[in-house]
Coordinates of C-alpha atoms and ligand atoms in Angstrom, one line a residue:
X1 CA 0.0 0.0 0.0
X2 CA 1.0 3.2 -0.7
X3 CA 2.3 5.7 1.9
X4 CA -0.1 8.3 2.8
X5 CA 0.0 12.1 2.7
X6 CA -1.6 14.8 4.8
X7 CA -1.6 18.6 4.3
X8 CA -3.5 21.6 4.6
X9 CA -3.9 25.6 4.3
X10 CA -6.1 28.2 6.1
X11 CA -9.0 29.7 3.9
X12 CA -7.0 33.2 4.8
X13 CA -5.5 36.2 2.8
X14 CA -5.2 35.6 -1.1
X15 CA -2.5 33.0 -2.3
X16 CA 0.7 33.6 -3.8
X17 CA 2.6 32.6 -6.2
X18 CA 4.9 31.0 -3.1
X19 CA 2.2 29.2 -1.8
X20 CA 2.2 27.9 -5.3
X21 CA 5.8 27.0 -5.9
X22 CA 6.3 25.8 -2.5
X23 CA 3.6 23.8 -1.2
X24 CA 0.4 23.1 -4.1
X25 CA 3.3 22.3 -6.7
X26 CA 4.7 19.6 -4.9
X27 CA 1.3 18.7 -3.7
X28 CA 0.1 17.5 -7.3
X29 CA 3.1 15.9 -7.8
X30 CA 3.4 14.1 -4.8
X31 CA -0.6 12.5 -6.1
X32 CA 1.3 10.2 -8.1
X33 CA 3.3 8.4 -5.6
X34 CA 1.2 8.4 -2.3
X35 CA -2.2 8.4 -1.7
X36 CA -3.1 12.3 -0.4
X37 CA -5.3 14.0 1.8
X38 CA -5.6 17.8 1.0
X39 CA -8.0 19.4 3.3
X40 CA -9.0 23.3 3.7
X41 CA -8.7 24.2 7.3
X42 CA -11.3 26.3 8.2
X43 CA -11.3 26.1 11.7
X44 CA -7.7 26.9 11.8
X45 CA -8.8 30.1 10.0
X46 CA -11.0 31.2 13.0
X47 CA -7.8 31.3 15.5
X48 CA -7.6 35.2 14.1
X49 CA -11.0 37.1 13.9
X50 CA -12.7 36.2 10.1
X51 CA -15.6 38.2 8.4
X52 CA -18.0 35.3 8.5
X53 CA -19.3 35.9 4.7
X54 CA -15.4 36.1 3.9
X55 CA -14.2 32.7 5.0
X56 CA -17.0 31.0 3.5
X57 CA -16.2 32.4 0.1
X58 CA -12.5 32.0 0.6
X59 CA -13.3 28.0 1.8
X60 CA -14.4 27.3 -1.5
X61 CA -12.4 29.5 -3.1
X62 CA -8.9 27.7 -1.7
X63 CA -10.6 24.2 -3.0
X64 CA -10.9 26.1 -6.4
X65 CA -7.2 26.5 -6.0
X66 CA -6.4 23.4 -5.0
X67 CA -8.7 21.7 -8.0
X68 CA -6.9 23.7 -10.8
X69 CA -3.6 23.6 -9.7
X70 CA -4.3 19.8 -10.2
X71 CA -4.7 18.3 -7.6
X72 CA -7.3 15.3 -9.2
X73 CA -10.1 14.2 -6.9
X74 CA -10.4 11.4 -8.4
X75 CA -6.6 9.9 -6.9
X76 CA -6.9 12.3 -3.4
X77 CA -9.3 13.2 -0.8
X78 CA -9.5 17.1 -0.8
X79 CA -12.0 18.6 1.8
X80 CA -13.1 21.0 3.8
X81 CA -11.9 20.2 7.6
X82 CA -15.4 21.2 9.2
X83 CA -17.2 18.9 7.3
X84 CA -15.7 15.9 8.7
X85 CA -16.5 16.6 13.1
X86 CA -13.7 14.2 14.3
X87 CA -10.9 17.0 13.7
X88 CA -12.7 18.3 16.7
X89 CA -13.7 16.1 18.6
X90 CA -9.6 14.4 18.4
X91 CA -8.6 17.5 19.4
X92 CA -10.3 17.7 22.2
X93 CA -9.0 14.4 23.8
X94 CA -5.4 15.0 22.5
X95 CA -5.9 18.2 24.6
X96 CA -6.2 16.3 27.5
X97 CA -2.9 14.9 27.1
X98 CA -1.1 18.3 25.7
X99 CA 1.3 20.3 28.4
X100 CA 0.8 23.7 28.7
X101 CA 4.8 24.0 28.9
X102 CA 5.0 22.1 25.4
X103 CA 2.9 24.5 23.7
X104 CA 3.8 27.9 25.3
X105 CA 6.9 27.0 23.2
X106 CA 5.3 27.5 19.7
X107 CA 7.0 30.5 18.5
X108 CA 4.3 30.7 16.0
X109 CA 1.7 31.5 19.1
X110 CA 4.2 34.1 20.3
X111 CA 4.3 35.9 16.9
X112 CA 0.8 35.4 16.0
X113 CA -0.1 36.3 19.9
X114 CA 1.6 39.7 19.2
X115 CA 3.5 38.4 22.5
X116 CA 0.9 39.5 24.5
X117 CA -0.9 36.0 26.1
X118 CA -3.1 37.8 27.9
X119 CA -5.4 38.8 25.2
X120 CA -4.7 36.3 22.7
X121 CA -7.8 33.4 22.1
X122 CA -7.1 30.2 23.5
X123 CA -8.0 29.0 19.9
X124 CA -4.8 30.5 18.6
X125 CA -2.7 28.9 22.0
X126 CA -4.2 25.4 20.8
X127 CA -4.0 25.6 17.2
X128 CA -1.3 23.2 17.3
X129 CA -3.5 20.5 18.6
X130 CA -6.2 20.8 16.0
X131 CA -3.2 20.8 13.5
X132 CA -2.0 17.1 15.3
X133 CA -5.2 16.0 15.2
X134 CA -5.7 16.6 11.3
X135 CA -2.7 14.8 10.7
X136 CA -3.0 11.7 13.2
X137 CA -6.8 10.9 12.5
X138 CA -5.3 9.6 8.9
X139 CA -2.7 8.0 9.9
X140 CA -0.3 10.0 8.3
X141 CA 2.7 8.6 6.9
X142 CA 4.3 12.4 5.6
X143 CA 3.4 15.8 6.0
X144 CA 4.6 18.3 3.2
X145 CA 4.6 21.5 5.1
X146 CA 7.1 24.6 5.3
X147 CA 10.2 25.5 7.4
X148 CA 7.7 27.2 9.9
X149 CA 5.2 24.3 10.7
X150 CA 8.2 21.9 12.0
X151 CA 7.9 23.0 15.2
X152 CA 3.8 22.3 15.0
X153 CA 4.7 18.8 13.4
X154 CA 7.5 18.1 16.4
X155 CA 4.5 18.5 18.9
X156 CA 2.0 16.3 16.6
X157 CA 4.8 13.6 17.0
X158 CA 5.0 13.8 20.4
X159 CA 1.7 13.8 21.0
X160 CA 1.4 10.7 19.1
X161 CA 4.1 9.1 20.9
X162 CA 2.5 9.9 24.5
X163 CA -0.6 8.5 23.3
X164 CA 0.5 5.4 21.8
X165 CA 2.8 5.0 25.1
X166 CA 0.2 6.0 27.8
X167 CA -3.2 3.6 26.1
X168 CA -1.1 1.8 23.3
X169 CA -0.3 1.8 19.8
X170 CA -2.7 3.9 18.3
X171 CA -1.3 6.9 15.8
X172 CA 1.4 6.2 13.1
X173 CA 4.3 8.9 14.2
X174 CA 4.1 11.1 10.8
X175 CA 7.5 12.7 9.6
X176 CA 7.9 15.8 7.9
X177 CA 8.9 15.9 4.6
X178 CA 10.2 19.8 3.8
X179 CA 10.5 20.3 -0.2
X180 CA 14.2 21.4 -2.1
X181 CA 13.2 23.7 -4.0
X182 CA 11.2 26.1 -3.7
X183 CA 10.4 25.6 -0.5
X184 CA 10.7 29.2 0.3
X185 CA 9.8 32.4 -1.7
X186 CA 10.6 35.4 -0.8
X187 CA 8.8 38.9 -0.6
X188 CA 9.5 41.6 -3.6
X189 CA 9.7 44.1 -1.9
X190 CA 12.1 43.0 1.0
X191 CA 14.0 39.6 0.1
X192 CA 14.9 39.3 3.6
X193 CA 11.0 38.4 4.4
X194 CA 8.9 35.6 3.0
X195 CA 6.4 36.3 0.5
X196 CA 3.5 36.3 2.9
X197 CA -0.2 36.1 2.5
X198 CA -0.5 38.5 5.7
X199 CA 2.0 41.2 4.0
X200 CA -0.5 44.5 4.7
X201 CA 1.9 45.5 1.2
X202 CA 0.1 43.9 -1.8
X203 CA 3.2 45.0 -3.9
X204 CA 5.4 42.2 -2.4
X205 CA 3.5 39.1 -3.7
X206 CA 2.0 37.7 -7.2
X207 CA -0.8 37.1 -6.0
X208 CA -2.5 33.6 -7.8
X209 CA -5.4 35.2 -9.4
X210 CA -3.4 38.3 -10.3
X211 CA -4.5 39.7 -14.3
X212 CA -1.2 40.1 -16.5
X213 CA -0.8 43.7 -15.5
X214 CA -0.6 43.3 -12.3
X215 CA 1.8 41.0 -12.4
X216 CA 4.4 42.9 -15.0
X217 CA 3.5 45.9 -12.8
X218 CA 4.9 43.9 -9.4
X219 CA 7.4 42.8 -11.0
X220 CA 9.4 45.6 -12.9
X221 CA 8.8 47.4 -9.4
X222 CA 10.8 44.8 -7.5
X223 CA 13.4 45.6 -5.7
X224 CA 16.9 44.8 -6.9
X225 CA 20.7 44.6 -5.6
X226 CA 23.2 46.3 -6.5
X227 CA 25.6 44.4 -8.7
X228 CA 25.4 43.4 -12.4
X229 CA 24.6 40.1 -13.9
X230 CA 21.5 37.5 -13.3
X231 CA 22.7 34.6 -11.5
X232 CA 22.6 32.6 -8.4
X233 CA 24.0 34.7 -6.0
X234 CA 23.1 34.6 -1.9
X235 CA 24.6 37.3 -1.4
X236 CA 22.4 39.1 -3.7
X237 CA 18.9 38.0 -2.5
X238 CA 16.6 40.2 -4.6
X239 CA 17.8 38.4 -7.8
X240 CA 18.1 35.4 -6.2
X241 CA 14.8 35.2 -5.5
X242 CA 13.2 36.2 -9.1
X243 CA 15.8 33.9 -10.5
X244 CA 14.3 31.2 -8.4
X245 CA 10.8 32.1 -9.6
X246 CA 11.7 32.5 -13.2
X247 CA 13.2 28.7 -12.4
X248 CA 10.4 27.0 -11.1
X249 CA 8.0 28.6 -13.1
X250 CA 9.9 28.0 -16.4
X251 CA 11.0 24.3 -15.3
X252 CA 14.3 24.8 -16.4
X253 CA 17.5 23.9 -15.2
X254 CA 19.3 26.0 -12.3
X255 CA 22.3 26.6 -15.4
X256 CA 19.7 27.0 -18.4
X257 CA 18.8 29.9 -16.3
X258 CA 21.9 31.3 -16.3
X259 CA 23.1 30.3 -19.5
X260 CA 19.9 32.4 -20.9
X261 CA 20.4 35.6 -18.8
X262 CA 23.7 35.7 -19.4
X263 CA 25.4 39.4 -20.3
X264 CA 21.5 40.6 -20.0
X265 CA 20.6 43.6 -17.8
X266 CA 17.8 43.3 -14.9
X267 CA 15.2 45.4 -16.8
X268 CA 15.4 42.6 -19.7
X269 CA 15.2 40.1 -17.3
X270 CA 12.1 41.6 -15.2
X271 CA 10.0 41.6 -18.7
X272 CA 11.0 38.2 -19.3
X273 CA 10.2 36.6 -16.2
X274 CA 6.6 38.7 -15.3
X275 CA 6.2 36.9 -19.6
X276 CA 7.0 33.4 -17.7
X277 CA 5.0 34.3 -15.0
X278 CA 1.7 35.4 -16.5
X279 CA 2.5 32.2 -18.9
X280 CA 2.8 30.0 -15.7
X281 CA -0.5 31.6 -14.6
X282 CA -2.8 31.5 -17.6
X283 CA -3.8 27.8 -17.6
X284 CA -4.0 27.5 -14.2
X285 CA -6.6 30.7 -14.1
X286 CA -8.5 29.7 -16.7
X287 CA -9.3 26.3 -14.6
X288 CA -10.1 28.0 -11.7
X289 CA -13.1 29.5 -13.3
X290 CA -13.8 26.4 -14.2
X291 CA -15.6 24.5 -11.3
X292 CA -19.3 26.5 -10.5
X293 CA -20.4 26.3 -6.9
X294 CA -22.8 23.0 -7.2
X295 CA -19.3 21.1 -9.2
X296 CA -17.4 22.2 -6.2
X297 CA -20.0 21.5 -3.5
X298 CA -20.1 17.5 -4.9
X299 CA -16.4 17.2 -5.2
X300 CA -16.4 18.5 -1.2
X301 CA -19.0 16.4 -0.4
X302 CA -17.3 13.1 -1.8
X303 CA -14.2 14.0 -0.2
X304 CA -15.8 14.4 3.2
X305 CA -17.1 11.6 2.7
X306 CA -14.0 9.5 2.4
X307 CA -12.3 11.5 5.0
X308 CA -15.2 11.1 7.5
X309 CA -14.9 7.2 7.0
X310 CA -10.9 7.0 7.8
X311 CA -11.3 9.7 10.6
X312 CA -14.1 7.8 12.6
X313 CA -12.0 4.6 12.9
X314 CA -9.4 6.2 14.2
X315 CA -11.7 8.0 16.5
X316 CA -13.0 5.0 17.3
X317 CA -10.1 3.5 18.3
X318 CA -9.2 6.4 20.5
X319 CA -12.4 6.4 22.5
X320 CA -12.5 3.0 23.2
X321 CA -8.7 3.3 24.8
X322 CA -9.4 5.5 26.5
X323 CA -12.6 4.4 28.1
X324 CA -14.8 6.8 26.3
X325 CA -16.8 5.3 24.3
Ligands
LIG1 N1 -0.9 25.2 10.3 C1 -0.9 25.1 8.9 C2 -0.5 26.5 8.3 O1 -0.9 27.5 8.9 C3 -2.1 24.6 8.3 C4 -2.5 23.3 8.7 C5 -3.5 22.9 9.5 C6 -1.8 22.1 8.4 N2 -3.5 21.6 9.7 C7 -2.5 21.0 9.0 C8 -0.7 21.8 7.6 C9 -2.1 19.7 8.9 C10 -0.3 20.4 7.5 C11 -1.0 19.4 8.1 O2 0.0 26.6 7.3

């Protein structure tokens, strides 16, 4: 049997071009080797305060997303996390076995907290539990998430671990599994940064459903280094970031890259790659307008489906260790 997959994103902010490149790219591809779960978290999204006619849109917007950026319903399970009730109801009991010491240590609560505890929803100090929860109700073999959910995946493993220890073997221990390439875009407008969907500067990420002017607009207003040439240079993030992009998005080799841009100046290399991006971006924006809400709402509902039938057996098993049930 093949190994299984697990991943998900919050129904929050607009996606980017990063999110692309670094986590829905590798998402498709990973389809053809191990059988996937992709799910929409929306109960992760209400951690931060949402405009509730907002998240619904962006809920099935996201599994728009994920549809035309290929992931195939027909191979993986993609749904929407609230549909399926044992996300919650896991959470709650691994909650019971969570330390309040393991999880003041999220730095993501600290930054997303504002530092400030006090104020902060208990929602957003548990979030990590919910996220172990989505990932051990499957039985997870491998999580494809970015540099900043380890720490989240750590905790999911040791909660696993505990439990499996404390009532018996229960949960598969999932590993990580962190992407080469691409695993990290950066902002352009500060390549020190991340390209981020909560940037309040719209200017720093190509946004997925971005028109063609947009996009050529961002990008010839990118900021640069000083220097000459287009290569791979570290010490020269700015270009080594649109490099990158124009990389992944034009599927060539690292030294095809190079070989093309050689003895060119940045501005001829800005039109080219916003060219190679709006290419990039065309197909894939055509086929999100492809799936209308009823489409959507029966590919959701098969997918909940699915998940709802691996999720209860594990939940199942859980109860009836621990004497619930
Ligand atoms: N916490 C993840 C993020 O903010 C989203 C997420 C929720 C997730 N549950 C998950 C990712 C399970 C991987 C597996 O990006």
């Amino acid at each position: 049997m093949s190994k299984r997959i697990f991943s998900g994103a919050q129904p929050t902010g607009q996606l980017h071009i990063g999110n692309y490149l670094g986590a829905l790219k590798n998402w498709v591809a990973l389809q053809d080797a191990y059988e996937c779960f992709y799910c929409i978290v929306n109960l992760h999204a209400i951690t931060l305060p949402q405009e509730p006619a907002t998240l619904k849109k962006a809920t099935l917007d996201l599994a728009r997303i994920y549809l035309a950026a290929g992931v195939d319903p027909e191979r993986s399970t993609i749904f929407i996390q609230s549909d399926v009730p044992q996300h919650a109801e896991l959470a709650w009991v691994l909650s019971c076995i969570a330390r309040m010491g393991e999880l003041e240590r999220m730095t993501q609560f600290k930054d997303k907290g504002k530092g400030n505890a006090e104020r902060a929803g208990v929602g957003l100090f548990t979030y990590p539990i919910l996220m172990a929860s989505d990932i051990l109700l499957y039985q997870t073999d491998l999580v494809p998430v970015g540099q900043d959910q380890k720490q989240h995946l750590e905790l999911s493993r040791d909660l696993a671990e505990r439990f499996n220890r404390d009532y018996g073997e229960t949960f598969k221990v999932p590993e990580p599994y962190i992407p080469k390439a691409g695993a990290s875009i950066k902002s352009l407008q500060d390549a020190e940064k991340k390209m981020s969907k909560s940037d309040e500067n719209p200017a720093g990420s190509i946004f997925l459903l971005d028109d063609a002017d947009t996009i050529t607009k961002k990008i010839k207003r990118a900021v640069t280094d000083s220097g000459v040439g287009v290569e791979f240079d570290e010490t020269r993030p700015a270009i080594n970031n649109l490099l990158i992009i124009y990389q992944l998005v034009t599927d060539k080799t690292a030294d095809e890259c190079v070989a093309h841009f050689e003895g060119k100046m940045y501005g001829q290399f800005k039109t080219e790659l916003a060219e190679a991006v709006v290419e990039f971006l065309r197909p894939f924006q055509e086929r999100v307008k492809q799936y209308d809400d009823t489409t959507l709402r029966e590919i959701l509902d098969r997918g909940a489906e699915r998940a709802r039938s691996e999720a209860s057996r594990t939940l199942k098993d859980v109860y009836s260790r621990t004497g619930i049930n």
